[in-house]
Amino acid sequence: MSSVLKNWIINIVVITIVLMTVAGYIDSFQLAGVGAAIEASIILSLLNAIVKPILIILTLPVTVLTLGFFLVVINAMTLSLTAQFMGDAFNISNFGTALFASLIISILNMLIQNFIVRPLTKK
């Protein structure tokens, strides 16, 4: 198995766990179950690979003016887009919830990647 595929699968697992955690604590952020969380993780990772770089380039002046904070808004946009693709299996009630959830998801993802995944995958 290539290292790129292995890293992508690890990322999907981490995002799935993070999405389920956030759904457990935020009432207006709902997932239908583990399958929905896995599907949302796959869609979110594809959007982050394809759509997010385009959005970053298009909004670069705003991102620079806000000292990078606008990246959280872009993350919220990709999270909301994921929820729209999934229909009833994944529901975010409003953009404020998506913004808050994307901030929490980013922090949890960073912590898990830095303190659990990287130490375990070092050679």
PDB file of C-alpha atoms in Angstrom:
ATOM      1  CA  MET A   1       0.000   0.000   0.000  1.00  0.00           C
ATOM      2  CA  SER A   2       1.436   3.358  -0.971  1.00  0.00           C
ATOM      3  CA  SER A   3       2.139   5.913   1.728  1.00  0.00           C
ATOM      4  CA  VAL A   4      -0.240   8.422   0.103  1.00  0.00           C
ATOM      5  CA  LEU A   5      -3.143   5.974   0.260  1.00  0.00           C
ATOM      6  CA  LYS A   6      -2.228   4.973   3.820  1.00  0.00           C
ATOM      7  CA  ASN A   7      -2.119   8.621   4.919  1.00  0.00           C
ATOM      8  CA  TRP A   8      -5.468   9.306   3.209  1.00  0.00           C
ATOM      9  CA  ILE A   9      -7.115   6.369   4.989  1.00  0.00           C
ATOM     10  CA  ILE A  10      -5.673   7.498   8.332  1.00  0.00           C
ATOM     11  CA  ASN A  11      -6.977  11.009   7.637  1.00  0.00           C
ATOM     12  CA  ILE A  12     -10.458   9.615   6.825  1.00  0.00           C
ATOM     13  CA  VAL A  13     -10.496   7.685  10.112  1.00  0.00           C
ATOM     14  CA  VAL A  14      -9.365  10.730  12.103  1.00  0.00           C
ATOM     15  CA  ILE A  15     -11.936  13.047  10.459  1.00  0.00           C
ATOM     16  CA  THR A  16     -14.668  10.430  11.013  1.00  0.00           C
ATOM     17  CA  ILE A  17     -13.874  10.311  14.734  1.00  0.00           C
ATOM     18  CA  VAL A  18     -13.710  14.108  14.945  1.00  0.00           C
ATOM     19  CA  LEU A  19     -17.028  14.567  13.101  1.00  0.00           C
ATOM     20  CA  MET A  20     -18.744  12.063  15.383  1.00  0.00           C
ATOM     21  CA  THR A  21     -17.290  13.821  18.434  1.00  0.00           C
ATOM     22  CA  VAL A  22     -18.496  17.226  17.272  1.00  0.00           C
ATOM     23  CA  ALA A  23     -21.938  15.791  16.446  1.00  0.00           C
ATOM     24  CA  GLY A  24     -22.130  14.428  19.976  1.00  0.00           C
ATOM     25  CA  TYR A  25     -21.571  17.844  21.552  1.00  0.00           C
ATOM     26  CA  ILE A  26     -23.273  20.316  19.191  1.00  0.00           C
ATOM     27  CA  ASP A  27     -27.031  19.829  18.887  1.00  0.00           C
ATOM     28  CA  SER A  28     -27.359  21.708  15.592  1.00  0.00           C
ATOM     29  CA  PHE A  29     -24.666  19.513  13.975  1.00  0.00           C
ATOM     30  CA  GLN A  30     -26.189  16.103  13.258  1.00  0.00           C
ATOM     31  CA  LEU A  31     -24.920  12.909  11.672  1.00  0.00           C
ATOM     32  CA  ALA A  32     -27.159   9.900  11.005  1.00  0.00           C
ATOM     33  CA  GLY A  33     -24.535   7.410  12.197  1.00  0.00           C
ATOM     34  CA  VAL A  34     -21.066   5.995  11.679  1.00  0.00           C
ATOM     35  CA  GLY A  35     -21.691   5.303   7.984  1.00  0.00           C
ATOM     36  CA  ALA A  36     -22.759   8.890   7.461  1.00  0.00           C
ATOM     37  CA  ALA A  37     -19.639  10.083   9.294  1.00  0.00           C
ATOM     38  CA  ILE A  38     -17.407   7.954   7.044  1.00  0.00           C
ATOM     39  CA  GLU A  39     -19.205   9.205   3.931  1.00  0.00           C
ATOM     40  CA  ALA A  40     -18.935  12.810   5.149  1.00  0.00           C
ATOM     41  CA  SER A  41     -15.213  12.320   5.822  1.00  0.00           C
ATOM     42  CA  ILE A  42     -14.617  11.051   2.309  1.00  0.00           C
ATOM     43  CA  ILE A  43     -16.608  13.890   0.718  1.00  0.00           C
ATOM     44  CA  LEU A  44     -14.944  16.476   2.963  1.00  0.00           C
ATOM     45  CA  SER A  45     -11.463  15.198   2.115  1.00  0.00           C
ATOM     46  CA  LEU A  46     -12.258  15.320  -1.612  1.00  0.00           C
ATOM     47  CA  LEU A  47     -13.611  18.864  -1.290  1.00  0.00           C
ATOM     48  CA  ASN A  48     -10.529  19.858   0.706  1.00  0.00           C
ATOM     49  CA  ALA A  49      -8.319  18.462  -2.057  1.00  0.00           C
ATOM     50  CA  ILE A  50     -10.213  19.948  -5.015  1.00  0.00           C
ATOM     51  CA  VAL A  51     -12.394  22.917  -4.021  1.00  0.00           C
ATOM     52  CA  LYS A  52     -10.516  24.353  -1.044  1.00  0.00           C
ATOM     53  CA  PRO A  53      -7.321  25.286  -2.966  1.00  0.00           C
ATOM     54  CA  ILE A  54      -9.424  27.132  -5.538  1.00  0.00           C
ATOM     55  CA  LEU A  55     -11.275  29.025  -2.793  1.00  0.00           C
ATOM     56  CA  ILE A  56      -7.992  29.894  -1.094  1.00  0.00           C
ATOM     57  CA  ILE A  57      -6.576  31.359  -4.304  1.00  0.00           C
ATOM     58  CA  LEU A  58      -9.761  33.312  -5.051  1.00  0.00           C
ATOM     59  CA  THR A  59      -9.927  34.758  -1.533  1.00  0.00           C
ATOM     60  CA  LEU A  60      -6.205  35.327  -1.012  1.00  0.00           C
ATOM     61  CA  PRO A  61      -6.466  39.126  -0.518  1.00  0.00           C
ATOM     62  CA  VAL A  62      -9.155  38.686   2.171  1.00  0.00           C
ATOM     63  CA  THR A  63      -7.145  35.905   3.815  1.00  0.00           C
ATOM     64  CA  VAL A  64      -4.054  38.114   3.965  1.00  0.00           C
ATOM     65  CA  LEU A  65      -6.047  41.072   5.359  1.00  0.00           C
ATOM     66  CA  THR A  66      -7.568  38.877   8.094  1.00  0.00           C
ATOM     67  CA  LEU A  67      -4.168  37.327   8.884  1.00  0.00           C
ATOM     68  CA  GLY A  68      -5.386  33.889   7.836  1.00  0.00           C
ATOM     69  CA  PHE A  69      -8.604  33.839   9.849  1.00  0.00           C
ATOM     70  CA  PHE A  70     -10.640  33.681   6.655  1.00  0.00           C
ATOM     71  CA  LEU A  71      -9.344  30.110   6.225  1.00  0.00           C
ATOM     72  CA  VAL A  72     -11.753  29.143   9.011  1.00  0.00           C
ATOM     73  CA  VAL A  73     -14.580  30.576   6.888  1.00  0.00           C
ATOM     74  CA  ILE A  74     -13.366  28.524   3.919  1.00  0.00           C
ATOM     75  CA  ASN A  75     -13.328  25.415   6.131  1.00  0.00           C
ATOM     76  CA  ALA A  76     -16.898  26.204   7.191  1.00  0.00           C
ATOM     77  CA  MET A  77     -17.894  26.575   3.554  1.00  0.00           C
ATOM     78  CA  THR A  78     -16.478  23.161   2.636  1.00  0.00           C
ATOM     79  CA  LEU A  79     -18.157  21.625   5.699  1.00  0.00           C
ATOM     80  CA  SER A  80     -21.501  23.176   4.710  1.00  0.00           C
ATOM     81  CA  LEU A  81     -21.036  21.967   1.143  1.00  0.00           C
ATOM     82  CA  THR A  82     -20.389  18.460   2.468  1.00  0.00           C
ATOM     83  CA  ALA A  83     -23.637  18.598   4.435  1.00  0.00           C
ATOM     84  CA  GLN A  84     -25.516  19.746   1.322  1.00  0.00           C
ATOM     85  CA  PHE A  85     -24.131  16.834  -0.697  1.00  0.00           C
ATOM     86  CA  MET A  86     -25.204  14.345   1.949  1.00  0.00           C
ATOM     87  CA  GLY A  87     -28.788  15.471   2.377  1.00  0.00           C
ATOM     88  CA  ASP A  88     -30.546  14.168   5.491  1.00  0.00           C
ATOM     89  CA  ALA A  89     -27.644  11.995   6.677  1.00  0.00           C
ATOM     90  CA  PHE A  90     -25.637  15.086   7.685  1.00  0.00           C
ATOM     91  CA  ASN A  91     -27.291  18.286   8.814  1.00  0.00           C
ATOM     92  CA  ILE A  92     -25.819  21.608   9.931  1.00  0.00           C
ATOM     93  CA  SER A  93     -28.537  24.049  10.999  1.00  0.00           C
ATOM     94  CA  ASN A  94     -26.805  27.318  10.021  1.00  0.00           C
ATOM     95  CA  PHE A  95     -23.513  28.843   8.913  1.00  0.00           C
ATOM     96  CA  GLY A  96     -22.650  29.933  12.451  1.00  0.00           C
ATOM     97  CA  THR A  97     -22.757  26.302  13.534  1.00  0.00           C
ATOM     98  CA  ALA A  98     -20.607  25.347  10.536  1.00  0.00           C
ATOM     99  CA  LEU A  99     -18.118  28.075  11.461  1.00  0.00           C
ATOM    100  CA  PHE A 100     -17.906  26.956  15.101  1.00  0.00           C
ATOM    101  CA  ALA A 101     -17.773  23.276  14.124  1.00  0.00           C
ATOM    102  CA  SER A 102     -15.032  23.873  11.548  1.00  0.00           C
ATOM    103  CA  LEU A 103     -12.939  25.632  14.178  1.00  0.00           C
ATOM    104  CA  ILE A 104     -13.395  22.735  16.624  1.00  0.00           C
ATOM    105  CA  ILE A 105     -12.745  20.165  13.867  1.00  0.00           C
ATOM    106  CA  SER A 106      -9.532  21.941  12.858  1.00  0.00           C
ATOM    107  CA  ILE A 107      -8.265  22.040  16.443  1.00  0.00           C
ATOM    108  CA  LEU A 108      -9.156  18.402  17.178  1.00  0.00           C
ATOM    109  CA  ASN A 109      -7.704  17.230  13.866  1.00  0.00           C
ATOM    110  CA  MET A 110      -4.457  19.076  14.556  1.00  0.00           C
ATOM    111  CA  LEU A 111      -4.184  17.629  18.063  1.00  0.00           C
ATOM    112  CA  ILE A 112      -4.901  14.063  16.944  1.00  0.00           C
ATOM    113  CA  GLN A 113      -2.530  14.274  13.982  1.00  0.00           C
ATOM    114  CA  ASN A 114       0.321  15.801  15.999  1.00  0.00           C
ATOM    115  CA  PHE A 115       0.069  13.811  19.225  1.00  0.00           C
ATOM    116  CA  ILE A 116      -1.321  10.428  18.140  1.00  0.00           C
ATOM    117  CA  VAL A 117      -0.952   9.747  14.425  1.00  0.00           C
ATOM    118  CA  ARG A 118       2.521  11.155  13.719  1.00  0.00           C
ATOM    119  CA  PRO A 119       4.214   9.490  16.722  1.00  0.00           C
ATOM    120  CA  LEU A 120       2.637   6.138  15.758  1.00  0.00           C
ATOM    121  CA  THR A 121       3.595   6.361  12.090  1.00  0.00           C
ATOM    122  CA  LYS A 122       7.208   7.494  12.575  1.00  0.00           C
ATOM    123  CA  LYS A 123       9.751   5.048  11.283  1.00  0.00           C
TER     124      LYS A 123
END
